[in-house]
């Protein structure tokens, strides 16, 4: 009995040493030094990535709307060598261009966004950003049209309490 257990243990050790790990080694694209089509840069100091397609629906964070909620997650890599007193809600604007070319801007629904982030135990916009911060945050906008094309996120990172954006990046969005 002891021999068969010892034999199985040795066999297990040998097999795990021979076969490499079967899980893919995932490296977040925002951390790569090579350009990546899903990562957008602001002066090579602030990077933003949208890791999953946005969704449009009637509910977000257990709240309902008469219009639609446009929801998605972003990842922000903050590499400025200074501390920011959080990030202002005006840093995120959703734009929609309809088939006629008319463009509409939507501000961030700050209350629903913060409720969603608190439920996920993620940082809020009020918490300071320091050198080499990597954060996920949900963004939720209340929009009128249920349209799956013509959307973009305008990212103008602005420190809380400031009116001057650090830079501006427009990110095309593909709806799930």
mmCIF file with all atom_site columns, C-alpha atoms in Angstrom:
data_model
loop_
_atom_site.group_PDB
_atom_site.id
_atom_site.type_symbol
_atom_site.label_atom_id
_atom_site.label_alt_id
_atom_site.label_comp_id
_atom_site.label_asym_id
_atom_site.label_entity_id
_atom_site.label_seq_id
_atom_site.pdbx_PDB_ins_code
_atom_site.Cartn_x
_atom_site.Cartn_y
_atom_site.Cartn_z
_atom_site.occupancy
_atom_site.B_iso_or_equiv
_atom_site.pdbx_formal_charge
_atom_site.auth_seq_id
_atom_site.auth_comp_id
_atom_site.auth_asym_id
_atom_site.auth_atom_id
_atom_site.pdbx_PDB_model_num
ATOM 1   C CA . UNK A 1 1   ? 0.000   0.000  0.000   1.00 0.00 ? 1   UNK A CA 1
ATOM 2   C CA . UNK A 1 2   ? 2.765   2.424  0.953   1.00 0.00 ? 2   UNK A CA 1
ATOM 3   C CA . UNK A 1 3   ? 4.645   1.533  -2.238  1.00 0.00 ? 3   UNK A CA 1
ATOM 4   C CA . UNK A 1 4   ? 1.670   2.286  -4.467  1.00 0.00 ? 4   UNK A CA 1
ATOM 5   C CA . UNK A 1 5   ? 1.124   5.683  -2.795  1.00 0.00 ? 5   UNK A CA 1
ATOM 6   C CA . UNK A 1 6   ? 4.815   6.483  -3.107  1.00 0.00 ? 6   UNK A CA 1
ATOM 7   C CA . UNK A 1 7   ? 4.763   5.329  -6.735  1.00 0.00 ? 7   UNK A CA 1
ATOM 8   C CA . UNK A 1 8   ? 1.751   7.570  -7.512  1.00 0.00 ? 8   UNK A CA 1
ATOM 9   C CA . UNK A 1 9   ? 3.374   10.525 -5.779  1.00 0.00 ? 9   UNK A CA 1
ATOM 10  C CA . UNK A 1 10  ? 6.596   10.100 -7.784  1.00 0.00 ? 10  UNK A CA 1
ATOM 11  C CA . UNK A 1 11  ? 4.602   9.667  -10.996 1.00 0.00 ? 11  UNK A CA 1
ATOM 12  C CA . UNK A 1 12  ? 2.644   12.853 -10.257 1.00 0.00 ? 12  UNK A CA 1
ATOM 13  C CA . UNK A 1 13  ? 5.855   14.825 -9.585  1.00 0.00 ? 13  UNK A CA 1
ATOM 14  C CA . UNK A 1 14  ? 7.451   13.558 -12.783 1.00 0.00 ? 14  UNK A CA 1
ATOM 15  C CA . UNK A 1 15  ? 4.409   14.356 -14.892 1.00 0.00 ? 15  UNK A CA 1
ATOM 16  C CA . UNK A 1 16  ? 4.065   17.882 -13.540 1.00 0.00 ? 16  UNK A CA 1
ATOM 17  C CA . UNK A 1 17  ? 7.756   18.494 -14.190 1.00 0.00 ? 17  UNK A CA 1
ATOM 18  C CA . UNK A 1 18  ? 7.536   17.152 -17.755 1.00 0.00 ? 18  UNK A CA 1
ATOM 19  C CA . UNK A 1 19  ? 4.366   18.921 -18.911 1.00 0.00 ? 19  UNK A CA 1
ATOM 20  C CA . UNK A 1 20  ? 4.456   22.702 -18.992 1.00 0.00 ? 20  UNK A CA 1
ATOM 21  C CA . UNK A 1 21  ? 1.683   24.711 -17.447 1.00 0.00 ? 21  UNK A CA 1
ATOM 22  C CA . UNK A 1 22  ? -1.391  24.441 -19.631 1.00 0.00 ? 22  UNK A CA 1
ATOM 23  C CA . UNK A 1 23  ? -2.785  27.866 -18.718 1.00 0.00 ? 23  UNK A CA 1
ATOM 24  C CA . UNK A 1 24  ? -1.982  30.626 -21.166 1.00 0.00 ? 24  UNK A CA 1
ATOM 25  C CA . UNK A 1 25  ? 0.305   33.190 -19.669 1.00 0.00 ? 25  UNK A CA 1
ATOM 26  C CA . UNK A 1 26  ? -1.746  36.343 -19.978 1.00 0.00 ? 26  UNK A CA 1
ATOM 27  C CA . UNK A 1 27  ? -0.026  39.687 -19.996 1.00 0.00 ? 27  UNK A CA 1
ATOM 28  C CA . UNK A 1 28  ? -2.347  42.641 -19.792 1.00 0.00 ? 28  UNK A CA 1
ATOM 29  C CA . UNK A 1 29  ? -1.916  44.680 -23.016 1.00 0.00 ? 29  UNK A CA 1
ATOM 30  C CA . UNK A 1 30  ? -1.776  47.923 -21.039 1.00 0.00 ? 30  UNK A CA 1
ATOM 31  C CA . UNK A 1 31  ? 1.473   46.700 -19.447 1.00 0.00 ? 31  UNK A CA 1
ATOM 32  C CA . UNK A 1 32  ? 3.221   45.856 -22.727 1.00 0.00 ? 32  UNK A CA 1
ATOM 33  C CA . UNK A 1 33  ? 5.899   48.141 -24.106 1.00 0.00 ? 33  UNK A CA 1
ATOM 34  C CA . UNK A 1 34  ? 4.841   47.373 -27.681 1.00 0.00 ? 34  UNK A CA 1
ATOM 35  C CA . UNK A 1 35  ? 1.922   49.313 -29.179 1.00 0.00 ? 35  UNK A CA 1
ATOM 36  C CA . UNK A 1 36  ? -1.395  47.523 -28.808 1.00 0.00 ? 36  UNK A CA 1
ATOM 37  C CA . UNK A 1 37  ? -4.557  48.470 -30.764 1.00 0.00 ? 37  UNK A CA 1
ATOM 38  C CA . UNK A 1 38  ? -6.735  48.415 -27.632 1.00 0.00 ? 38  UNK A CA 1
ATOM 39  C CA . UNK A 1 39  ? -4.484  50.672 -25.537 1.00 0.00 ? 39  UNK A CA 1
ATOM 40  C CA . UNK A 1 40  ? -4.582  54.444 -26.014 1.00 0.00 ? 40  UNK A CA 1
ATOM 41  C CA . UNK A 1 41  ? -1.900  56.791 -24.721 1.00 0.00 ? 41  UNK A CA 1
ATOM 42  C CA . UNK A 1 42  ? -1.974  60.329 -23.359 1.00 0.00 ? 42  UNK A CA 1
ATOM 43  C CA . UNK A 1 43  ? 1.528   61.725 -23.809 1.00 0.00 ? 43  UNK A CA 1
ATOM 44  C CA . UNK A 1 44  ? 2.953   58.323 -22.761 1.00 0.00 ? 44  UNK A CA 1
ATOM 45  C CA . UNK A 1 45  ? 2.040   59.147 -19.155 1.00 0.00 ? 45  UNK A CA 1
ATOM 46  C CA . UNK A 1 46  ? -1.579  58.010 -18.867 1.00 0.00 ? 46  UNK A CA 1
ATOM 47  C CA . UNK A 1 47  ? -2.847  54.954 -20.713 1.00 0.00 ? 47  UNK A CA 1
ATOM 48  C CA . UNK A 1 48  ? -6.412  53.724 -21.081 1.00 0.00 ? 48  UNK A CA 1
ATOM 49  C CA . UNK A 1 49  ? -7.719  50.371 -22.257 1.00 0.00 ? 49  UNK A CA 1
ATOM 50  C CA . UNK A 1 50  ? -11.250 49.073 -22.717 1.00 0.00 ? 50  UNK A CA 1
ATOM 51  C CA . UNK A 1 51  ? -10.819 45.350 -21.975 1.00 0.00 ? 51  UNK A CA 1
ATOM 52  C CA . UNK A 1 52  ? -14.380 44.284 -22.915 1.00 0.00 ? 52  UNK A CA 1
ATOM 53  C CA . UNK A 1 53  ? -17.086 45.501 -25.271 1.00 0.00 ? 53  UNK A CA 1
ATOM 54  C CA . UNK A 1 54  ? -19.606 48.018 -23.910 1.00 0.00 ? 54  UNK A CA 1
ATOM 55  C CA . UNK A 1 55  ? -23.230 47.041 -23.348 1.00 0.00 ? 55  UNK A CA 1
ATOM 56  C CA . UNK A 1 56  ? -26.483 48.983 -23.638 1.00 0.00 ? 56  UNK A CA 1
ATOM 57  C CA . UNK A 1 57  ? -29.436 48.139 -21.410 1.00 0.00 ? 57  UNK A CA 1
ATOM 58  C CA . UNK A 1 58  ? -32.231 49.388 -19.200 1.00 0.00 ? 58  UNK A CA 1
ATOM 59  C CA . UNK A 1 59  ? -30.463 48.564 -15.918 1.00 0.00 ? 59  UNK A CA 1
ATOM 60  C CA . UNK A 1 60  ? -27.094 49.275 -14.372 1.00 0.00 ? 60  UNK A CA 1
ATOM 61  C CA . UNK A 1 61  ? -26.010 48.660 -10.797 1.00 0.00 ? 61  UNK A CA 1
ATOM 62  C CA . UNK A 1 62  ? -29.569 47.551 -9.926  1.00 0.00 ? 62  UNK A CA 1
ATOM 63  C CA . UNK A 1 63  ? -31.003 50.880 -11.116 1.00 0.00 ? 63  UNK A CA 1
ATOM 64  C CA . UNK A 1 64  ? -33.483 51.344 -13.956 1.00 0.00 ? 64  UNK A CA 1
ATOM 65  C CA . UNK A 1 65  ? -33.815 54.109 -16.529 1.00 0.00 ? 65  UNK A CA 1
ATOM 66  C CA . UNK A 1 66  ? -36.482 55.247 -18.985 1.00 0.00 ? 66  UNK A CA 1
ATOM 67  C CA . UNK A 1 67  ? -33.702 55.708 -21.533 1.00 0.00 ? 67  UNK A CA 1
ATOM 68  C CA . UNK A 1 68  ? -30.693 53.358 -21.756 1.00 0.00 ? 68  UNK A CA 1
ATOM 69  C CA . UNK A 1 69  ? -27.523 52.842 -19.776 1.00 0.00 ? 69  UNK A CA 1
ATOM 70  C CA . UNK A 1 70  ? -24.330 52.572 -21.795 1.00 0.00 ? 70  UNK A CA 1
ATOM 71  C CA . UNK A 1 71  ? -21.871 50.665 -19.593 1.00 0.00 ? 71  UNK A CA 1
ATOM 72  C CA . UNK A 1 72  ? -18.294 49.456 -19.884 1.00 0.00 ? 72  UNK A CA 1
ATOM 73  C CA . UNK A 1 73  ? -15.121 48.935 -17.902 1.00 0.00 ? 73  UNK A CA 1
ATOM 74  C CA . UNK A 1 74  ? -11.859 50.791 -18.467 1.00 0.00 ? 74  UNK A CA 1
ATOM 75  C CA . UNK A 1 75  ? -8.378  50.209 -17.158 1.00 0.00 ? 75  UNK A CA 1
ATOM 76  C CA . UNK A 1 76  ? -6.196  53.247 -16.493 1.00 0.00 ? 76  UNK A CA 1
ATOM 77  C CA . UNK A 1 77  ? -2.429  53.139 -16.058 1.00 0.00 ? 77  UNK A CA 1
ATOM 78  C CA . UNK A 1 78  ? -1.169  56.346 -14.421 1.00 0.00 ? 78  UNK A CA 1
ATOM 79  C CA . UNK A 1 79  ? 2.564   56.928 -14.896 1.00 0.00 ? 79  UNK A CA 1
ATOM 80  C CA . UNK A 1 80  ? 2.922   60.629 -14.114 1.00 0.00 ? 80  UNK A CA 1
ATOM 81  C CA . UNK A 1 81  ? 5.639   61.270 -11.563 1.00 0.00 ? 81  UNK A CA 1
ATOM 82  C CA . UNK A 1 82  ? 3.348   63.458 -9.526  1.00 0.00 ? 82  UNK A CA 1
ATOM 83  C CA . UNK A 1 83  ? 0.295   62.815 -7.402  1.00 0.00 ? 83  UNK A CA 1
ATOM 84  C CA . UNK A 1 84  ? -3.174  63.726 -8.601  1.00 0.00 ? 84  UNK A CA 1
ATOM 85  C CA . UNK A 1 85  ? -5.988  64.496 -6.198  1.00 0.00 ? 85  UNK A CA 1
ATOM 86  C CA . UNK A 1 86  ? -8.246  61.978 -7.949  1.00 0.00 ? 86  UNK A CA 1
ATOM 87  C CA . UNK A 1 87  ? -9.676  62.212 -11.443 1.00 0.00 ? 87  UNK A CA 1
ATOM 88  C CA . UNK A 1 88  ? -12.523 64.526 -12.380 1.00 0.00 ? 88  UNK A CA 1
ATOM 89  C CA . UNK A 1 89  ? -15.815 63.113 -13.691 1.00 0.00 ? 89  UNK A CA 1
ATOM 90  C CA . UNK A 1 90  ? -15.499 65.472 -16.688 1.00 0.00 ? 90  UNK A CA 1
ATOM 91  C CA . UNK A 1 91  ? -12.584 63.302 -17.848 1.00 0.00 ? 91  UNK A CA 1
ATOM 92  C CA . UNK A 1 92  ? -15.061 60.963 -19.557 1.00 0.00 ? 92  UNK A CA 1
ATOM 93  C CA . UNK A 1 93  ? -17.566 61.951 -22.252 1.00 0.00 ? 93  UNK A CA 1
ATOM 94  C CA . UNK A 1 94  ? -19.508 59.597 -24.474 1.00 0.00 ? 94  UNK A CA 1
ATOM 95  C CA . UNK A 1 95  ? -20.203 60.720 -28.047 1.00 0.00 ? 95  UNK A CA 1
ATOM 96  C CA . UNK A 1 96  ? -22.654 59.314 -30.535 1.00 0.00 ? 96  UNK A CA 1
ATOM 97  C CA . UNK A 1 97  ? -22.738 60.116 -34.232 1.00 0.00 ? 97  UNK A CA 1
ATOM 98  C CA . UNK A 1 98  ? -25.961 59.048 -35.928 1.00 0.00 ? 98  UNK A CA 1
ATOM 99  C CA . UNK A 1 99  ? -26.425 58.000 -39.581 1.00 0.00 ? 99  UNK A CA 1
ATOM 100 C CA . UNK A 1 100 ? -27.069 61.638 -40.576 1.00 0.00 ? 100 UNK A CA 1
ATOM 101 C CA . UNK A 1 101 ? -23.755 62.736 -39.050 1.00 0.00 ? 101 UNK A CA 1
ATOM 102 C CA . UNK A 1 102 ? -25.313 64.616 -36.111 1.00 0.00 ? 102 UNK A CA 1
ATOM 103 C CA . UNK A 1 103 ? -23.214 64.241 -32.977 1.00 0.00 ? 103 UNK A CA 1
ATOM 104 C CA . UNK A 1 104 ? -24.525 64.107 -29.400 1.00 0.00 ? 104 UNK A CA 1
ATOM 105 C CA . UNK A 1 105 ? -22.427 64.167 -26.227 1.00 0.00 ? 105 UNK A CA 1
ATOM 106 C CA . UNK A 1 106 ? -23.406 62.432 -22.994 1.00 0.00 ? 106 UNK A CA 1
ATOM 107 C CA . UNK A 1 107 ? -21.858 63.193 -19.592 1.00 0.00 ? 107 UNK A CA 1
ATOM 108 C CA . UNK A 1 108 ? -20.906 60.459 -17.194 1.00 0.00 ? 108 UNK A CA 1
ATOM 109 C CA . UNK A 1 109 ? -23.708 59.358 -14.878 1.00 0.00 ? 109 UNK A CA 1
ATOM 110 C CA . UNK A 1 110 ? -21.547 59.905 -11.830 1.00 0.00 ? 110 UNK A CA 1
ATOM 111 C CA . UNK A 1 111 ? -23.910 58.518 -9.173  1.00 0.00 ? 111 UNK A CA 1
ATOM 112 C CA . UNK A 1 112 ? -24.561 55.185 -10.931 1.00 0.00 ? 112 UNK A CA 1
ATOM 113 C CA . UNK A 1 113 ? -20.886 54.905 -11.916 1.00 0.00 ? 113 UNK A CA 1
ATOM 114 C CA . UNK A 1 114 ? -19.718 55.339 -8.316  1.00 0.00 ? 114 UNK A CA 1
ATOM 115 C CA . UNK A 1 115 ? -22.355 52.909 -7.016  1.00 0.00 ? 115 UNK A CA 1
ATOM 116 C CA . UNK A 1 116 ? -21.110 50.318 -9.504  1.00 0.00 ? 116 UNK A CA 1
ATOM 117 C CA . UNK A 1 117 ? -17.475 50.860 -8.549  1.00 0.00 ? 117 UNK A CA 1
ATOM 118 C CA . UNK A 1 118 ? -18.194 50.683 -4.829  1.00 0.00 ? 118 UNK A CA 1
ATOM 119 C CA . UNK A 1 119 ? -20.082 47.399 -5.332  1.00 0.00 ? 119 UNK A CA 1
ATOM 120 C CA . UNK A 1 120 ? -16.969 46.004 -7.043  1.00 0.00 ? 120 UNK A CA 1
ATOM 121 C CA . UNK A 1 121 ? -14.701 47.369 -4.282  1.00 0.00 ? 121 UNK A CA 1
ATOM 122 C CA . UNK A 1 122 ? -12.856 49.442 -6.868  1.00 0.00 ? 122 UNK A CA 1
ATOM 123 C CA . UNK A 1 123 ? -11.368 52.869 -6.361  1.00 0.00 ? 123 UNK A CA 1
ATOM 124 C CA . UNK A 1 124 ? -13.590 55.928 -6.616  1.00 0.00 ? 124 UNK A CA 1
ATOM 125 C CA . UNK A 1 125 ? -12.642 59.030 -8.580  1.00 0.00 ? 125 UNK A CA 1
ATOM 126 C CA . UNK A 1 126 ? -11.901 60.891 -5.335  1.00 0.00 ? 126 UNK A CA 1
ATOM 127 C CA . UNK A 1 127 ? -8.954  58.693 -4.384  1.00 0.00 ? 127 UNK A CA 1
ATOM 128 C CA . UNK A 1 128 ? -5.497  60.048 -5.282  1.00 0.00 ? 128 UNK A CA 1
ATOM 129 C CA . UNK A 1 129 ? -3.490  58.741 -8.214  1.00 0.00 ? 129 UNK A CA 1
ATOM 130 C CA . UNK A 1 130 ? 0.208   58.172 -7.602  1.00 0.00 ? 130 UNK A CA 1
ATOM 131 C CA . UNK A 1 131 ? 3.049   57.055 -9.854  1.00 0.00 ? 131 UNK A CA 1
ATOM 132 C CA . UNK A 1 132 ? 2.433   53.600 -11.293 1.00 0.00 ? 132 UNK A CA 1
ATOM 133 C CA . UNK A 1 133 ? -1.267  53.264 -10.414 1.00 0.00 ? 133 UNK A CA 1
ATOM 134 C CA . UNK A 1 134 ? -3.195  50.651 -12.382 1.00 0.00 ? 134 UNK A CA 1
ATOM 135 C CA . UNK A 1 135 ? -6.950  50.859 -11.845 1.00 0.00 ? 135 UNK A CA 1
ATOM 136 C CA . UNK A 1 136 ? -10.147 49.394 -13.207 1.00 0.00 ? 136 UNK A CA 1
ATOM 137 C CA . UNK A 1 137 ? -13.281 51.482 -13.174 1.00 0.00 ? 137 UNK A CA 1
ATOM 138 C CA . UNK A 1 138 ? -16.782 51.112 -14.568 1.00 0.00 ? 138 UNK A CA 1
ATOM 139 C CA . UNK A 1 139 ? -18.174 53.961 -16.618 1.00 0.00 ? 139 UNK A CA 1
ATOM 140 C CA . UNK A 1 140 ? -21.937 54.347 -16.998 1.00 0.00 ? 140 UNK A CA 1
ATOM 141 C CA . UNK A 1 141 ? -23.684 56.900 -19.190 1.00 0.00 ? 141 UNK A CA 1
ATOM 142 C CA . UNK A 1 142 ? -27.406 57.458 -19.630 1.00 0.00 ? 142 UNK A CA 1
ATOM 143 C CA . UNK A 1 143 ? -28.140 57.670 -23.362 1.00 0.00 ? 143 UNK A CA 1
ATOM 144 C CA . UNK A 1 144 ? -31.262 58.143 -25.462 1.00 0.00 ? 144 UNK A CA 1
ATOM 145 C CA . UNK A 1 145 ? -30.771 56.041 -28.598 1.00 0.00 ? 145 UNK A CA 1
ATOM 146 C CA . UNK A 1 146 ? -30.473 52.293 -28.619 1.00 0.00 ? 146 UNK A CA 1
ATOM 147 C CA . UNK A 1 147 ? -27.935 52.264 -31.412 1.00 0.00 ? 147 UNK A CA 1
ATOM 148 C CA . UNK A 1 148 ? -25.037 49.853 -31.743 1.00 0.00 ? 148 UNK A CA 1
ATOM 149 C CA . UNK A 1 149 ? -22.842 51.982 -33.997 1.00 0.00 ? 149 UNK A CA 1
ATOM 150 C CA . UNK A 1 150 ? -21.311 55.441 -33.984 1.00 0.00 ? 150 UNK A CA 1
ATOM 151 C CA . UNK A 1 151 ? -20.099 55.518 -30.367 1.00 0.00 ? 151 UNK A CA 1
ATOM 152 C CA . UNK A 1 152 ? -16.791 56.825 -29.012 1.00 0.00 ? 152 UNK A CA 1
ATOM 153 C CA . UNK A 1 153 ? -15.324 57.713 -25.640 1.00 0.00 ? 153 UNK A CA 1
ATOM 154 C CA . UNK A 1 154 ? -13.548 61.041 -25.320 1.00 0.00 ? 154 UNK A CA 1
ATOM 155 C CA . UNK A 1 155 ? -10.965 60.686 -22.556 1.00 0.00 ? 155 UNK A CA 1
ATOM 156 C CA . UNK A 1 156 ? -9.630  63.996 -21.228 1.00 0.00 ? 156 UNK A CA 1
ATOM 157 C CA . UNK A 1 157 ? -7.884  63.072 -17.960 1.00 0.00 ? 157 UNK A CA 1
ATOM 158 C CA . UNK A 1 158 ? -8.260  66.001 -15.599 1.00 0.00 ? 158 UNK A CA 1
ATOM 159 C CA . UNK A 1 159 ? -7.184  66.169 -11.980 1.00 0.00 ? 159 UNK A CA 1
ATOM 160 C CA . UNK A 1 160 ? -10.028 66.790 -9.524  1.00 0.00 ? 160 UNK A CA 1
ATOM 161 C CA . UNK A 1 161 ? -10.269 70.498 -8.827  1.00 0.00 ? 161 UNK A CA 1
ATOM 162 C CA . UNK A 1 162 ? -8.610  71.450 -12.112 1.00 0.00 ? 162 UNK A CA 1
ATOM 163 C CA . UNK A 1 163 ? -10.238 72.690 -15.309 1.00 0.00 ? 163 UNK A CA 1
ATOM 164 C CA . UNK A 1 164 ? -7.334  71.853 -17.608 1.00 0.00 ? 164 UNK A CA 1
ATOM 165 C CA . UNK A 1 165 ? -7.234  68.370 -19.162 1.00 0.00 ? 165 UNK A CA 1
ATOM 166 C CA . UNK A 1 166 ? -3.826  66.723 -19.378 1.00 0.00 ? 166 UNK A CA 1
ATOM 167 C CA . UNK A 1 167 ? -4.515  65.541 -22.940 1.00 0.00 ? 167 UNK A CA 1
ATOM 168 C CA . UNK A 1 168 ? -7.365  64.252 -25.094 1.00 0.00 ? 168 UNK A CA 1
ATOM 169 C CA . UNK A 1 169 ? -7.912  60.870 -26.729 1.00 0.00 ? 169 UNK A CA 1
ATOM 170 C CA . UNK A 1 170 ? -10.939 59.690 -28.711 1.00 0.00 ? 170 UNK A CA 1
ATOM 171 C CA . UNK A 1 171 ? -11.548 55.936 -28.492 1.00 0.00 ? 171 UNK A CA 1
ATOM 172 C CA . UNK A 1 172 ? -13.941 54.216 -30.896 1.00 0.00 ? 172 UNK A CA 1
ATOM 173 C CA . UNK A 1 173 ? -16.310 51.807 -29.155 1.00 0.00 ? 173 UNK A CA 1
ATOM 174 C CA . UNK A 1 174 ? -17.744 48.554 -30.480 1.00 0.00 ? 174 UNK A CA 1
ATOM 175 C CA . UNK A 1 175 ? -20.977 47.411 -28.841 1.00 0.00 ? 175 UNK A CA 1
ATOM 176 C CA . UNK A 1 176 ? -21.343 43.800 -27.738 1.00 0.00 ? 176 UNK A CA 1
#
